Short mmCIF file of C-alpha atoms and ligand atoms in Angstrom, two decimals:
data_model
loop_
_atom_site.label_atom_id
_atom_site.label_comp_id
_atom_site.label_asym_id
_atom_site.label_seq_id
_atom_site.Cartn_x
_atom_site.Cartn_y
_atom_site.Cartn_z
CA MET A 1 0.07 0.14 0.23
CA SER A 2 1.08 3.43 -0.68
CA LEU A 3 1.03 6.59 1.16
CA ALA A 4 -1.25 8.08 -0.80
CA ASP A 5 -3.73 4.96 -0.35
CA VAL A 6 -2.70 4.83 3.30
CA ASP A 7 -4.79 8.20 3.48
CA GLN A 8 -7.25 8.75 1.79
CA THR A 9 -8.39 4.86 3.81
CA LEU A 10 -8.54 7.72 7.36
CA HIS A 11 -11.23 7.58 8.68
CA ILE A 12 -12.48 9.85 11.95
CA ALA A 13 -15.78 8.30 14.32
CA PRO A 14 -15.86 11.41 16.39
CA ASN A 15 -17.66 10.75 19.83
CA PRO A 16 -21.35 12.18 19.97
CA GLY A 17 -20.74 15.88 21.67
CA GLY A 18 -17.31 15.96 19.44
CA PHE A 19 -14.96 15.78 23.12
CA GLY A 20 -12.42 12.28 21.57
CA ALA A 21 -12.29 10.29 17.94
CA GLU A 22 -11.40 7.55 16.46
CA LEU A 23 -8.52 7.52 13.87
CA THR A 24 -8.77 4.05 11.69
CA GLY A 25 -7.06 3.33 8.49
CA LEU A 26 -3.02 4.91 9.29
CA ASP A 27 0.26 2.97 10.14
CA LEU A 28 1.78 4.92 12.66
CA SER A 29 4.54 2.65 12.45
CA ARG A 30 5.37 4.91 8.92
CA PRO A 31 5.93 8.66 8.61
CA LEU A 32 2.79 10.32 8.05
CA PRO A 33 2.47 11.84 4.24
CA PRO A 34 1.92 15.92 5.21
CA GLU A 35 -1.28 16.38 4.49
CA THR A 36 -2.03 12.90 6.03
CA LEU A 37 -0.02 14.51 9.61
CA ALA A 38 -2.18 17.79 8.73
CA ARG A 39 -5.43 16.41 9.05
CA VAL A 40 -4.41 14.51 12.50
CA LYS A 41 -3.15 17.96 13.65
CA ALA A 42 -6.89 18.87 12.59
CA ALA A 43 -8.73 16.47 14.68
CA PHE A 44 -6.55 16.75 17.86
CA LEU A 45 -7.62 20.45 17.87
CA ALA A 46 -10.43 19.86 16.96
CA HIS A 47 -11.37 16.97 18.85
CA GLY A 48 -8.94 16.67 21.92
CA VAL A 49 -8.61 13.07 22.72
CA LEU A 50 -7.31 10.78 19.52
CA TRP A 51 -7.20 7.24 19.80
CA PHE A 52 -5.72 5.03 17.03
CA PRO A 53 -6.44 1.01 17.68
CA ASP A 54 -4.06 -1.81 16.63
CA GLN A 55 -0.86 0.34 16.34
CA PRO A 56 2.23 -2.00 17.48
CA LEU A 57 4.88 0.29 17.69
CA THR A 58 8.79 -0.22 18.75
CA HIS A 59 10.24 2.47 20.92
CA ASP A 60 11.70 4.05 17.12
CA GLN A 61 8.55 4.25 16.00
CA LEU A 62 6.93 5.38 19.19
CA GLU A 63 9.97 7.87 19.44
CA ALA A 64 9.21 9.09 15.49
CA PHE A 65 4.95 9.38 15.17
CA THR A 66 6.00 11.57 18.71
CA LEU A 67 8.28 13.74 16.76
CA GLN A 68 6.02 14.47 13.61
CA LEU A 69 4.15 16.59 16.29
CA GLY A 70 6.89 18.47 18.10
CA PRO A 71 9.42 18.37 19.94
CA PHE A 72 9.85 16.44 22.99
CA GLY A 73 8.50 17.69 26.30
CA TRP A 74 10.51 17.44 29.57
CA ASP A 75 9.32 14.42 32.11
CA PRO A 76 10.87 15.03 35.21
CA TYR A 77 10.00 13.11 38.28
CA VAL A 78 9.37 9.90 36.68
CA ALA A 79 12.79 7.80 35.62
CA PRO A 80 12.48 7.06 31.68
CA LEU A 81 13.24 3.55 29.92
CA ALA A 82 16.60 2.45 30.07
CA ASP A 83 18.38 4.69 27.40
CA ARG A 84 14.96 6.48 26.53
CA PRO A 85 15.21 9.07 27.39
CA HIS A 86 11.75 10.94 26.37
CA ILE A 87 9.82 7.32 26.86
CA LEU A 88 7.87 7.01 30.81
CA GLU A 89 6.56 3.18 31.53
CA VAL A 90 3.26 3.82 33.54
CA ARG A 91 3.57 0.72 34.83
CA ARG A 92 1.91 -1.04 37.51
CA ASP A 93 3.05 -4.83 38.77
CA PRO A 94 -0.49 -7.13 39.17
CA GLY A 95 0.84 -7.23 42.90
CA GLU A 96 1.17 -3.66 43.56
CA THR A 97 -1.96 -2.31 45.88
CA ALA A 98 -0.24 1.89 45.35
CA ALA A 99 -2.28 3.87 43.77
CA PRO A 100 -2.61 4.32 39.63
CA PHE A 101 0.56 6.50 38.42
CA GLY A 102 -2.22 9.44 37.06
CA GLY A 103 -4.66 8.63 39.56
CA GLY A 104 -6.54 11.89 40.38
CA TRP A 105 -7.86 14.53 38.04
CA HIS A 106 -4.54 16.36 36.53
CA SER A 107 -3.22 18.03 33.25
CA ASP A 108 0.28 17.12 32.56
CA TRP A 109 2.91 18.98 34.48
CA SER A 110 0.57 22.03 34.64
CA PHE A 111 3.45 23.66 36.34
CA GLN A 112 6.27 23.91 34.26
CA GLU A 113 6.42 27.32 32.50
CA THR A 114 5.47 25.43 28.98
CA PRO A 115 3.55 22.53 29.34
CA PRO A 116 3.33 20.03 27.19
CA SER A 117 0.64 20.50 24.21
CA ALA A 118 -0.06 17.01 23.60
CA THR A 119 0.92 13.67 25.43
CA ILE A 120 0.72 10.22 24.04
CA LEU A 121 0.30 6.84 25.28
CA HIS A 122 0.62 3.59 23.57
CA ALA A 123 -0.78 0.64 25.01
CA LYS A 124 1.24 -2.67 25.68
CA VAL A 125 -0.57 -4.64 28.26
CA VAL A 126 -4.15 -3.97 29.00
CA PRO A 127 -5.33 -5.61 32.59
CA PRO A 128 -9.17 -7.40 31.38
CA THR A 129 -11.00 -5.38 33.27
CA GLY A 130 -11.11 -1.84 34.91
CA GLY A 131 -7.66 0.81 33.91
CA ASP A 132 -9.78 3.00 32.34
CA THR A 133 -8.78 7.21 31.92
CA LEU A 134 -11.76 9.66 32.10
CA TYR A 135 -10.88 12.66 30.31
CA GLY A 136 -12.62 16.26 30.77
CA ASP A 137 -13.79 18.34 28.24
CA ALA A 138 -11.99 22.19 30.19
CA VAL A 139 -13.66 23.91 26.75
CA ALA A 140 -17.22 22.47 27.02
CA ALA A 141 -16.80 23.34 31.13
CA TYR A 142 -15.57 26.68 30.13
CA GLU A 143 -18.57 27.38 27.87
CA ALA A 144 -20.81 25.98 30.24
CA LEU A 145 -20.27 28.72 32.53
CA SER A 146 -22.76 31.73 32.68
CA PRO A 147 -21.67 34.63 31.08
CA ALA A 148 -20.99 36.87 34.60
CA PHE A 149 -18.97 34.41 35.97
CA ARG A 150 -16.92 33.98 32.79
CA GLU A 151 -16.19 37.45 32.73
CA MET A 152 -15.64 37.45 36.02
CA ILE A 153 -12.69 35.24 36.36
CA ALA A 154 -11.40 36.31 33.10
CA PRO A 155 -8.10 38.28 34.44
CA LEU A 156 -7.47 35.51 36.92
CA LYS A 157 -4.16 33.75 37.46
CA VAL A 158 -3.25 30.37 39.12
CA VAL A 159 -0.55 28.89 40.71
CA HIS A 160 0.47 26.03 39.90
CA SER A 161 3.86 23.12 41.54
CA ALA A 162 4.53 19.98 41.06
CA ALA A 163 5.08 19.88 45.28
CA ARG A 164 2.08 17.92 46.25
CA PRO A 165 2.72 14.76 44.88
CA TYR A 166 6.82 15.44 43.71
CA GLY A 167 7.83 17.35 46.89
CA PRO A 168 10.11 16.03 48.85
CA GLN A 169 7.26 16.21 51.21
CA GLY A 170 4.62 15.24 48.15
CA SER A 171 2.22 12.27 48.27
CA PHE A 172 4.86 9.95 46.47
CA ALA A 173 7.93 10.53 49.17
CA ARG A 174 5.36 9.73 51.99
CA GLU A 175 4.29 6.62 50.18
CA GLU A 176 4.29 3.14 51.90
CA ALA A 177 3.27 0.89 49.08
CA THR A 178 5.77 -0.58 46.65
CA ARG A 179 5.38 0.72 43.34
CA SER A 180 6.84 -0.48 40.44
CA MET A 181 7.83 3.18 38.51
CA LYS A 182 10.55 4.70 39.63
CA ILE A 183 9.53 8.32 41.43
CA LEU A 184 12.23 11.09 41.39
CA SER A 185 10.46 13.13 44.37
CA SER A 186 12.48 16.96 44.20
CA PRO A 187 13.06 20.15 46.44
CA GLU A 188 12.47 21.30 42.71
CA ALA A 189 9.13 20.33 42.89
CA GLU A 190 8.50 23.62 45.32
CA LYS A 191 9.07 25.64 41.83
CA ARG A 192 5.85 27.91 41.21
CA PHE A 193 4.25 28.85 38.19
CA THR A 194 1.43 30.81 37.63
CA HIS A 195 -0.57 31.06 33.93
CA PRO A 196 -4.51 32.41 33.35
CA LEU A 197 -6.93 30.37 34.68
CA VAL A 198 -8.33 30.60 31.00
CA ARG A 199 -6.61 30.03 28.00
CA THR A 200 -6.94 30.83 24.84
CA LEU A 201 -6.19 27.42 21.96
CA LEU A 202 -4.75 27.82 19.12
CA ASP A 203 -8.62 27.79 17.13
CA GLY A 204 -9.07 31.27 19.54
CA ARG A 205 -11.77 28.48 21.85
CA LYS A 206 -10.75 28.81 25.59
CA ALA A 207 -10.33 26.28 28.11
CA LEU A 208 -10.43 26.08 31.78
CA PHE A 209 -6.51 25.72 32.58
CA CYS A 210 -6.47 24.58 36.27
CA ASN A 211 -6.34 20.65 37.83
CA PRO A 212 -6.87 19.24 41.60
CA VAL A 213 -3.44 18.10 41.20
CA TYR A 214 -1.25 21.11 40.16
CA THR A 215 -3.28 24.08 40.93
CA LEU A 216 -2.42 25.85 43.99
CA ALA A 217 -4.66 28.88 44.40
CA VAL A 218 -6.07 31.76 42.58
CA GLU A 219 -3.54 34.67 43.26
CA GLY A 220 -3.90 37.31 45.10
CA PHE A 221 -7.07 35.75 46.34
CA ALA A 222 -7.36 34.98 50.34
CA PRO A 223 -6.99 31.45 50.73
CA ASP A 224 -10.80 30.64 51.45
CA GLU A 225 -11.96 32.71 48.81
CA SER A 226 -9.40 30.98 46.74
CA ALA A 227 -10.42 27.33 48.33
CA ALA A 228 -13.64 27.89 47.18
CA LEU A 229 -13.50 29.24 44.01
CA LEU A 230 -10.70 26.30 42.32
CA SER A 231 -13.38 24.15 44.40
CA PHE A 232 -16.41 24.86 42.83
CA LEU A 233 -14.26 24.31 39.23
CA PHE A 234 -12.77 21.40 39.95
CA LYS A 235 -16.35 20.15 40.80
CA HIS A 236 -17.65 21.91 37.64
CA MET A 237 -14.85 20.42 35.41
CA THR A 238 -15.02 17.22 36.78
CA ASP A 239 -18.98 17.04 35.91
CA GLU A 240 -19.65 13.87 33.91
CA ARG A 241 -21.70 16.66 31.47
CA PHE A 242 -18.02 16.75 30.08
CA VAL A 243 -15.97 13.53 30.97
CA TYR A 244 -15.48 10.78 28.28
CA ARG A 245 -14.80 7.39 29.85
CA HIS A 246 -11.84 5.84 27.55
CA ARG A 247 -11.57 1.93 27.15
CA TRP A 248 -8.24 0.35 26.11
CA SER A 249 -6.62 -1.72 23.91
CA GLU A 250 -3.63 -3.20 23.20
CA GLY A 251 -1.91 -1.70 20.79
CA MET A 252 -4.41 1.99 20.71
CA LEU A 253 -2.43 4.97 21.09
CA THR A 254 -3.80 7.43 23.07
CA MET A 255 -2.98 11.22 22.33
CA TRP A 256 -4.18 13.83 24.49
CA ASP A 257 -4.31 17.89 24.55
CA ASN A 258 -3.19 18.93 27.96
CA ARG A 259 -4.13 22.64 26.88
CA ARG A 260 -7.63 21.66 26.54
CA ALA A 261 -8.52 17.66 28.26
CA ILE A 262 -7.69 17.01 31.93
CA HIS A 263 -7.85 13.42 32.04
CA HIS A 264 -7.11 10.49 35.41
CA ALA A 265 -6.33 6.93 35.38
CA THR A 266 -8.67 4.70 37.21
CA GLY A 267 -7.99 1.63 38.79
CA GLY A 268 -9.92 -1.28 38.91
CA TYR A 269 -7.54 -3.80 38.28
CA ASP A 270 -5.99 -5.45 41.74
CA GLY A 271 -4.44 -8.34 40.51
CA HIS A 272 -3.65 -7.29 36.61
CA LEU A 273 -0.42 -6.19 35.17
CA ARG A 274 -1.25 -3.35 33.13
CA VAL A 275 1.94 -1.48 30.88
CA MET A 276 1.80 2.22 29.19
CA HIS A 277 4.76 3.97 27.84
CA ARG A 278 4.34 7.29 27.45
CA THR A 279 5.88 10.62 25.14
CA THR A 280 4.84 14.20 25.55
CA VAL A 281 5.48 16.76 22.86
CA ALA A 282 7.05 20.42 23.84
CA GLY A 283 4.01 23.08 24.22
CA ASP A 284 4.19 26.91 24.78
CA ARG A 285 3.14 29.12 27.87
CA PRO A 286 -0.24 29.34 28.42
CA VAL A 287 -2.41 32.26 27.18
C1 SIN B 1 -0.83 9.05 33.05
O1 SIN B 1 -1.41 10.20 34.16
O2 SIN B 1 -0.14 9.82 32.33
C2 SIN B 1 -1.66 8.16 33.53
C3 SIN B 1 -2.73 7.61 31.93
C4 SIN B 1 -2.90 6.15 32.40
O3 SIN B 1 -2.13 5.47 32.76
O4 SIN B 1 -4.42 5.96 32.01
#
């Protein structure tokens, strides 16, 4: 099959409501022709979460696919695969009792000055039950707010930090259960970055940019005011109206837009192995 034939077979099947879409008909182990890549990027912007079933990829192929979307992001606090500094293994062994990695609503590395635009997760071993990932649509959540509320939050900035999970006193450092992933807790995680609470996407749509794992406070608010506003927003963003539950299958590659989607790894597969390989694509400073 030539590359042109592959392009003609690309089929995009969006979820009802448009958040998330399944893409079939491509072979991601080979470079995508420019037009196909442009269609994939457009679908990414339009739908926020894309999944490609049945894509058995080597490490080299996963890296090459990632680089077609942009340079690698910076992935601190988790030891990568040996000799693969840009691939993290998100793994939970059958006997593990530690909470699933990513088991709280978050947007990847939102505490960075330039958080990754995309995260790519490639399913290597999928448990027979559980292990779904939930995705929340922060554009739909923003658009569902009243115009007066949107106007009120428009100028606000929020403080992000990795301290809660990855700081020296963070949840990973205090964890007693053994974990198969090597977490690198560090004082660096105490650093803070301020980002706009509402960010503008490339297509002009606006998204809430905050999450309960990394967003600590609303800049300039008293602690109780900040806690009240953030608690309202987190509850609102994770309302079932805005959430898509993603079920994995072996070989599936899923990529999500961290500028628009928050996500949450669920458990429910104790006694079973789950292995995913993860890369990120560098992003811009949120505006
Ligand atoms: C993550 O937050 O990167 C992990 C998501 C998952 O394992 O489902």
